[in-house]
PDB file of C-alpha atoms in Angstrom:
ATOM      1  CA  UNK A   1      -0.288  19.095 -16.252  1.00 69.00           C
ATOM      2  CA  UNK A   2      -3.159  20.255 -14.043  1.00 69.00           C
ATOM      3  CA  UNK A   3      -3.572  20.884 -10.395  1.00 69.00           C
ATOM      4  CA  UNK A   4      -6.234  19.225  -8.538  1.00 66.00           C
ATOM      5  CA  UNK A   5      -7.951  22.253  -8.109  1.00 68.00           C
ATOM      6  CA  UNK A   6      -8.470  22.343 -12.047  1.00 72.00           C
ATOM      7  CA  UNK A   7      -9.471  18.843 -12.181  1.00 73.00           C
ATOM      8  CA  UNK A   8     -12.155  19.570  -9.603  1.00 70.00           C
ATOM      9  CA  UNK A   9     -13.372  22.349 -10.991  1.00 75.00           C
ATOM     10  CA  UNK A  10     -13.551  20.518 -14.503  1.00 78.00           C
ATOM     11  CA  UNK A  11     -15.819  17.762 -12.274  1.00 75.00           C
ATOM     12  CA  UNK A  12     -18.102  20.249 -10.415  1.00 73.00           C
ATOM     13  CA  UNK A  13     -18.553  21.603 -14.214  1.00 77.00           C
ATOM     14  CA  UNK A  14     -19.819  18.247 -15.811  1.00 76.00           C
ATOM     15  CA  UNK A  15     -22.009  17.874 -12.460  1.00 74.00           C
ATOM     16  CA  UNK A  16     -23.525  20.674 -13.466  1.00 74.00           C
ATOM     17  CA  UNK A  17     -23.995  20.374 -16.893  1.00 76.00           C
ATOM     18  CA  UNK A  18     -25.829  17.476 -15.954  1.00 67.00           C
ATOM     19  CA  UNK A  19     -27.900  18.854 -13.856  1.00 67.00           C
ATOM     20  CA  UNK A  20     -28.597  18.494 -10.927  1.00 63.00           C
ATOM     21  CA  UNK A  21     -32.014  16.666 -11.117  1.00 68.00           C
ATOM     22  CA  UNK A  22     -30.077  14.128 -13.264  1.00 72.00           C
ATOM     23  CA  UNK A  23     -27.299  13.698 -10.731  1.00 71.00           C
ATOM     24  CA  UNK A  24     -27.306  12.156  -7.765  1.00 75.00           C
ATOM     25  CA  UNK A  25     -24.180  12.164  -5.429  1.00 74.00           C
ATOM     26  CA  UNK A  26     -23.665  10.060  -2.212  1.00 78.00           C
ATOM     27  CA  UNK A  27     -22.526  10.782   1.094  1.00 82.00           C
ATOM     28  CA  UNK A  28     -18.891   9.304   0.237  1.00 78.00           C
ATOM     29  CA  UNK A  29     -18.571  11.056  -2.884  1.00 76.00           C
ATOM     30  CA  UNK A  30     -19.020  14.303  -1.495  1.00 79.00           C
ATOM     31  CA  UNK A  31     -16.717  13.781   1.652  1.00 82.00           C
ATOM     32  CA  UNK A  32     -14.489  12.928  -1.188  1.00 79.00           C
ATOM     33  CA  UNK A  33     -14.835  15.959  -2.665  1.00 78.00           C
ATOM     34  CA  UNK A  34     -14.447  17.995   0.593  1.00 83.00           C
ATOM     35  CA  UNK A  35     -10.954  15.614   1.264  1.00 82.00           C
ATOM     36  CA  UNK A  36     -10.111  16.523  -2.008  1.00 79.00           C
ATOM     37  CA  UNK A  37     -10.511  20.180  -1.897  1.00 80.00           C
ATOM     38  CA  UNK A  38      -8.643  20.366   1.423  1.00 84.00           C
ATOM     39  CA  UNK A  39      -5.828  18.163   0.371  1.00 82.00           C
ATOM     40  CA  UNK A  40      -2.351  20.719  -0.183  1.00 85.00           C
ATOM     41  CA  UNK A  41      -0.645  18.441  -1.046  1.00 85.00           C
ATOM     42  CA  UNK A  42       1.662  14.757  -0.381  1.00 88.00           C
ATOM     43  CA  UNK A  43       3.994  15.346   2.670  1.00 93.00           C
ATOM     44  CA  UNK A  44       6.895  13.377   3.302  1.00 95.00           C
ATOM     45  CA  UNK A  45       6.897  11.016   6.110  1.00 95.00           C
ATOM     46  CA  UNK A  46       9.982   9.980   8.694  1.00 95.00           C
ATOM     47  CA  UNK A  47      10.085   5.957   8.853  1.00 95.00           C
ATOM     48  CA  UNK A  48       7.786   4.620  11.766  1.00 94.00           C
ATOM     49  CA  UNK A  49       8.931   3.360  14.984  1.00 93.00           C
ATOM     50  CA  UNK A  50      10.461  -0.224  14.419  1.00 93.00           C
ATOM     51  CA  UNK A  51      11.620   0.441  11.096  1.00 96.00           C
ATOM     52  CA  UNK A  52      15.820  -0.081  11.839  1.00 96.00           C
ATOM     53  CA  UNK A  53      17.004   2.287   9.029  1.00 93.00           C
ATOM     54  CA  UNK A  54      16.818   5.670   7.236  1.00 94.00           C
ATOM     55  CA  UNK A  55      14.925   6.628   4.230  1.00 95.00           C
ATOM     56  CA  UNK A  56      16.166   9.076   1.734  1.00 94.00           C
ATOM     57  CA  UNK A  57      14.303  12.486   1.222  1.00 94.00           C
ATOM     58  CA  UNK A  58      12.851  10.809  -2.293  1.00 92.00           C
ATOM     59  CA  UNK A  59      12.324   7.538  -0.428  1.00 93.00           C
ATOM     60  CA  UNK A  60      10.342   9.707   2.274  1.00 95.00           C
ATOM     61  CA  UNK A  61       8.523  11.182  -0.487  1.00 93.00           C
ATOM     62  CA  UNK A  62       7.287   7.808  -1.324  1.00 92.00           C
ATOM     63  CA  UNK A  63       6.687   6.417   1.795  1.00 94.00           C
ATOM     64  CA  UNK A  64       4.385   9.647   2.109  1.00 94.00           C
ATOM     65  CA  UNK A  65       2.618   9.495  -1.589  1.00 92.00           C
ATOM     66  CA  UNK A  66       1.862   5.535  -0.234  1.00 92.00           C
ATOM     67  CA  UNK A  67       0.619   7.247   2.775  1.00 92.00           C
ATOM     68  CA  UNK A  68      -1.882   9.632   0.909  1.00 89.00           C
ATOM     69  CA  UNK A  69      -3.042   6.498  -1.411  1.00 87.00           C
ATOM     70  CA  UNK A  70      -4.002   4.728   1.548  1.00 87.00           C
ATOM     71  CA  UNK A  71      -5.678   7.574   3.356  1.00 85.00           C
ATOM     72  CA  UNK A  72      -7.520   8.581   0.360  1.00 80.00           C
ATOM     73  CA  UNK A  73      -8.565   4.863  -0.153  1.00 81.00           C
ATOM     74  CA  UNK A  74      -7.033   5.229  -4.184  1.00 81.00           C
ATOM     75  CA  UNK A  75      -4.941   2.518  -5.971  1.00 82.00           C
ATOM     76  CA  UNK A  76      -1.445   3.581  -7.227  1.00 81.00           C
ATOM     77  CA  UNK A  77       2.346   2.558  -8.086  1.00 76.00           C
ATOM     78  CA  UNK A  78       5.294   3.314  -6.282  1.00 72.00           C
ATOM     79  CA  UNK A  79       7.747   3.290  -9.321  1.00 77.00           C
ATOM     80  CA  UNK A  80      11.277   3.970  -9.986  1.00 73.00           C
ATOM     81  CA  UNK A  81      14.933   2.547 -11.451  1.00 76.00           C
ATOM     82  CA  UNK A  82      16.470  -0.255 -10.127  1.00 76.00           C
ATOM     83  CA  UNK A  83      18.329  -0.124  -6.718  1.00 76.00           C
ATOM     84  CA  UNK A  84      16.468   3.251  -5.492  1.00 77.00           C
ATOM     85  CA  UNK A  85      14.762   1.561  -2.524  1.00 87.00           C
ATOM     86  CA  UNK A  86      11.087   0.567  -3.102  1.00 88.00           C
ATOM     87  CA  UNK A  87      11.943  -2.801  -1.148  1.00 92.00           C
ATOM     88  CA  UNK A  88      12.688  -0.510   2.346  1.00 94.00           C
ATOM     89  CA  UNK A  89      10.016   1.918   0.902  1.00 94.00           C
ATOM     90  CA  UNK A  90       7.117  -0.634   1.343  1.00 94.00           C
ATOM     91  CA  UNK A  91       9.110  -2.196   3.798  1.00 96.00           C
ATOM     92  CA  UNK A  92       8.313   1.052   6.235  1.00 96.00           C
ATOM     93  CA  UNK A  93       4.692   1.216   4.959  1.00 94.00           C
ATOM     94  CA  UNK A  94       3.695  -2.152   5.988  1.00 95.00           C
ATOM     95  CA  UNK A  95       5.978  -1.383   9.578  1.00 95.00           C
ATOM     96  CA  UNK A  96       3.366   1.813   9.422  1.00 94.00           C
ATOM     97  CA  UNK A  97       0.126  -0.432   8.912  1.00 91.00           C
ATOM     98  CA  UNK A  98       1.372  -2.413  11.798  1.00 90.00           C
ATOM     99  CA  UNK A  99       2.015  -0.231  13.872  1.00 87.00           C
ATOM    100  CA  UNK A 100      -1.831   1.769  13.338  1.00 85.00           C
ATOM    101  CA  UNK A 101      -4.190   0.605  15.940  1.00 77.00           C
ATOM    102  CA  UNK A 102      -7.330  -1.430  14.652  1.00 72.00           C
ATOM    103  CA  UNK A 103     -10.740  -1.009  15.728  1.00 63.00           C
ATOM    104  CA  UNK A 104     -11.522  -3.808  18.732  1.00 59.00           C
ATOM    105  CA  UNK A 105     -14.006  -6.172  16.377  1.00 59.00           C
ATOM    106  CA  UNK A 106     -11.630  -6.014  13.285  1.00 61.00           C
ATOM    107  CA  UNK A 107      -9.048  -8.309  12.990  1.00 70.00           C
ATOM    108  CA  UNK A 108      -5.943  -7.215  10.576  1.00 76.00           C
ATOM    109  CA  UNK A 109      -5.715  -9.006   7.618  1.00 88.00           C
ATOM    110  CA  UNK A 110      -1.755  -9.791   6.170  1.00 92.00           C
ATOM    111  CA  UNK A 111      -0.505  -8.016   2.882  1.00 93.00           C
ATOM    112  CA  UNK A 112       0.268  -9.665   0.170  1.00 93.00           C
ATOM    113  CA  UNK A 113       3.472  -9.349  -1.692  1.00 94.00           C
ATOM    114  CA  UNK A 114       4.131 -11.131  -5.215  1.00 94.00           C
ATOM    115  CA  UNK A 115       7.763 -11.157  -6.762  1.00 92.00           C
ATOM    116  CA  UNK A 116       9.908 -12.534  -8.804  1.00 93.00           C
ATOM    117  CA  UNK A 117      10.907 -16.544  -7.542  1.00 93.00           C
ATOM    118  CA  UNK A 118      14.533 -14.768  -7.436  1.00 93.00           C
ATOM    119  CA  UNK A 119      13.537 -12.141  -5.041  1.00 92.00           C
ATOM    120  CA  UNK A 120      11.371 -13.931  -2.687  1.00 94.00           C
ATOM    121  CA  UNK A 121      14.266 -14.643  -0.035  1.00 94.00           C
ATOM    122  CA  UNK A 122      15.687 -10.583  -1.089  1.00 93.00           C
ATOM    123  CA  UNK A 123      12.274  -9.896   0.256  1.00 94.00           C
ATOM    124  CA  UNK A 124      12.071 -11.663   3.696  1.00 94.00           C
ATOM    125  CA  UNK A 125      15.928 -10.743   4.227  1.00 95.00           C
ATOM    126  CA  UNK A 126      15.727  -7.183   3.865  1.00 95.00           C
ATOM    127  CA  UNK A 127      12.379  -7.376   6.294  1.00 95.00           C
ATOM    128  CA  UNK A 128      14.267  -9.188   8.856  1.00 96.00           C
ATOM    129  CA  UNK A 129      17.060  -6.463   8.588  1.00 96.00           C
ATOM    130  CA  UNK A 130      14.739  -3.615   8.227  1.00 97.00           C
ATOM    131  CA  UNK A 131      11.384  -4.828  10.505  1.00 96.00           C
ATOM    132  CA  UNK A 132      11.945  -7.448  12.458  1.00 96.00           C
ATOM    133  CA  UNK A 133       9.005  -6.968  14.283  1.00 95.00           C
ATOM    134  CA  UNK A 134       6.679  -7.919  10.591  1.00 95.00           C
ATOM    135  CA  UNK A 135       6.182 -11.770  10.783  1.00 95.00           C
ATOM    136  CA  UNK A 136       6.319 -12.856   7.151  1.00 95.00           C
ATOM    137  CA  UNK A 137       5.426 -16.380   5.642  1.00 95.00           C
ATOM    138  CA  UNK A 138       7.315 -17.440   2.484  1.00 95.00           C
ATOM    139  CA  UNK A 139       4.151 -19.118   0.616  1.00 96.00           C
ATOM    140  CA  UNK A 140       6.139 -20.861  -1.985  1.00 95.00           C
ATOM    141  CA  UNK A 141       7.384 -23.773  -3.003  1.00 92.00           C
ATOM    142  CA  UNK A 142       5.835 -27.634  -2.660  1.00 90.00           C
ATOM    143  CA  UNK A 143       4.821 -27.492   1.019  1.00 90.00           C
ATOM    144  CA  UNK A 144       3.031 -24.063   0.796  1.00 91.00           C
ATOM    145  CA  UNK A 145      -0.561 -25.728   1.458  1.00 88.00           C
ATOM    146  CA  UNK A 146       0.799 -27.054   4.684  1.00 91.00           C
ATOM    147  CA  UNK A 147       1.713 -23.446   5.866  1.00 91.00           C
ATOM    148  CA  UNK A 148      -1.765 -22.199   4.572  1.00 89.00           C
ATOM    149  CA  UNK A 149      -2.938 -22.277   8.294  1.00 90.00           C
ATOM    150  CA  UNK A 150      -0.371 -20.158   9.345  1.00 93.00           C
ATOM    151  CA  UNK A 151      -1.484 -16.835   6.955  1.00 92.00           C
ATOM    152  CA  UNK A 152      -3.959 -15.190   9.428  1.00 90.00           C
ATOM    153  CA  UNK A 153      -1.028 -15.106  12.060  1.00 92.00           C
ATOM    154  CA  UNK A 154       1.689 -13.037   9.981  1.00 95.00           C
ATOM    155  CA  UNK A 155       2.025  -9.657   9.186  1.00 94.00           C
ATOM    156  CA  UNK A 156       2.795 -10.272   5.392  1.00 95.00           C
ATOM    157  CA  UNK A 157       2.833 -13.252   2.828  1.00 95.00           C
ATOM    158  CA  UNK A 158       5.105 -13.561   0.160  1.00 96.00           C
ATOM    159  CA  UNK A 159       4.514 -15.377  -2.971  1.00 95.00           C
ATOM    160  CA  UNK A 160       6.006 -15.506  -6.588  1.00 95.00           C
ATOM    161  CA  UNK A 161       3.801 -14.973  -9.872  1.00 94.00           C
ATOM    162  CA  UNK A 162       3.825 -18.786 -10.798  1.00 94.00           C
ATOM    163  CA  UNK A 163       2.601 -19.649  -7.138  1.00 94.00           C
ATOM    164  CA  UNK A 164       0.055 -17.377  -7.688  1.00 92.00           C
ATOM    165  CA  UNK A 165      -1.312 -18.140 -11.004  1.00 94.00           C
ATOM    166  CA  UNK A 166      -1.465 -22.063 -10.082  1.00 92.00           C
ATOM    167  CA  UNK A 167      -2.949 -21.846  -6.643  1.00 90.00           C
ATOM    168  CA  UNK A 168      -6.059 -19.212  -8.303  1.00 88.00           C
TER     169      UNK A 168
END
């Protein structure tokens, strides 16, 4: 496996092979780049203020790598076996996102979760128990349009596959 410093280097190298008459790079790509070269590495992070609980060293390990995904603006997967805690894991996240102050003209959009029908009310249990403070909306079931106003006032919505894939 290679470090990011290798994996840099490798891109600074086909840069240059190009050329740099050929390439053109953008004001975002090179902050990127500067993030990137600064970056030592994904901490982990103590639960947030609201979140009723403790995390696990490996579960604050997580909480941090979705921490650095989010800073970083990348896409990514919080993976693991069964029962290790990735419900309380994102759980604390979206406590973090709530918690992070919003620029005056920006309104905060709510996450979206999609699950399993079975785990829908596992979900919305172990927020009540963990972060009471996230308002969630259970979008499921027949009279889901007639909660469709209530979306931009909650925290999170929670949806299964099937609800999903009939609503698109």
């Amino acid at each position: 496996e290679r470090s990011l410093e290798e994996r840099l280097a490798e891109v600074d190298a086909l840069l240059a092979a190009e050329g740099s008459d050929r390439v053109r790079l953008d004001q975002r790509f090179e902050e990127a780049r500067a993030r990137l070269r600064a970056f030592s590495g994904v901490k982990a992070l103590a639960p947030p203020d609201g979140f009723r609980g403790e995390l696990r060293g490996y579960q604050q390990e997580g909480l941090g790598w979705l921490e650095f995904l989010r800073d970083f603006g990348f896409g990514g997967c919080l993976a693991d076996d069964m029962g290790l805690g990735k419900t309380i894991q994102i759980l604390a996240m979206l406590e973090m996102r709530r918690n992070r102050p919003t620029s005056t003209n920006a309104a905060r959009t709510p996450s979206l979760i999609v699950v399993p029908k079975s785990l829908v009310f596992n979900w919305i249990e172990e927020a009540a128990r963990f972060t009471p403070a996230l308002r969630f909306l259970n979008y499921t079931g027949i009279e889901r349009r007639e909660r469709k106003e209530q979306i931009d006032s909650v925290d999170v919505v929670v949806t299964t596959y099937g609800t999903l894939r009939q609503d698109i």
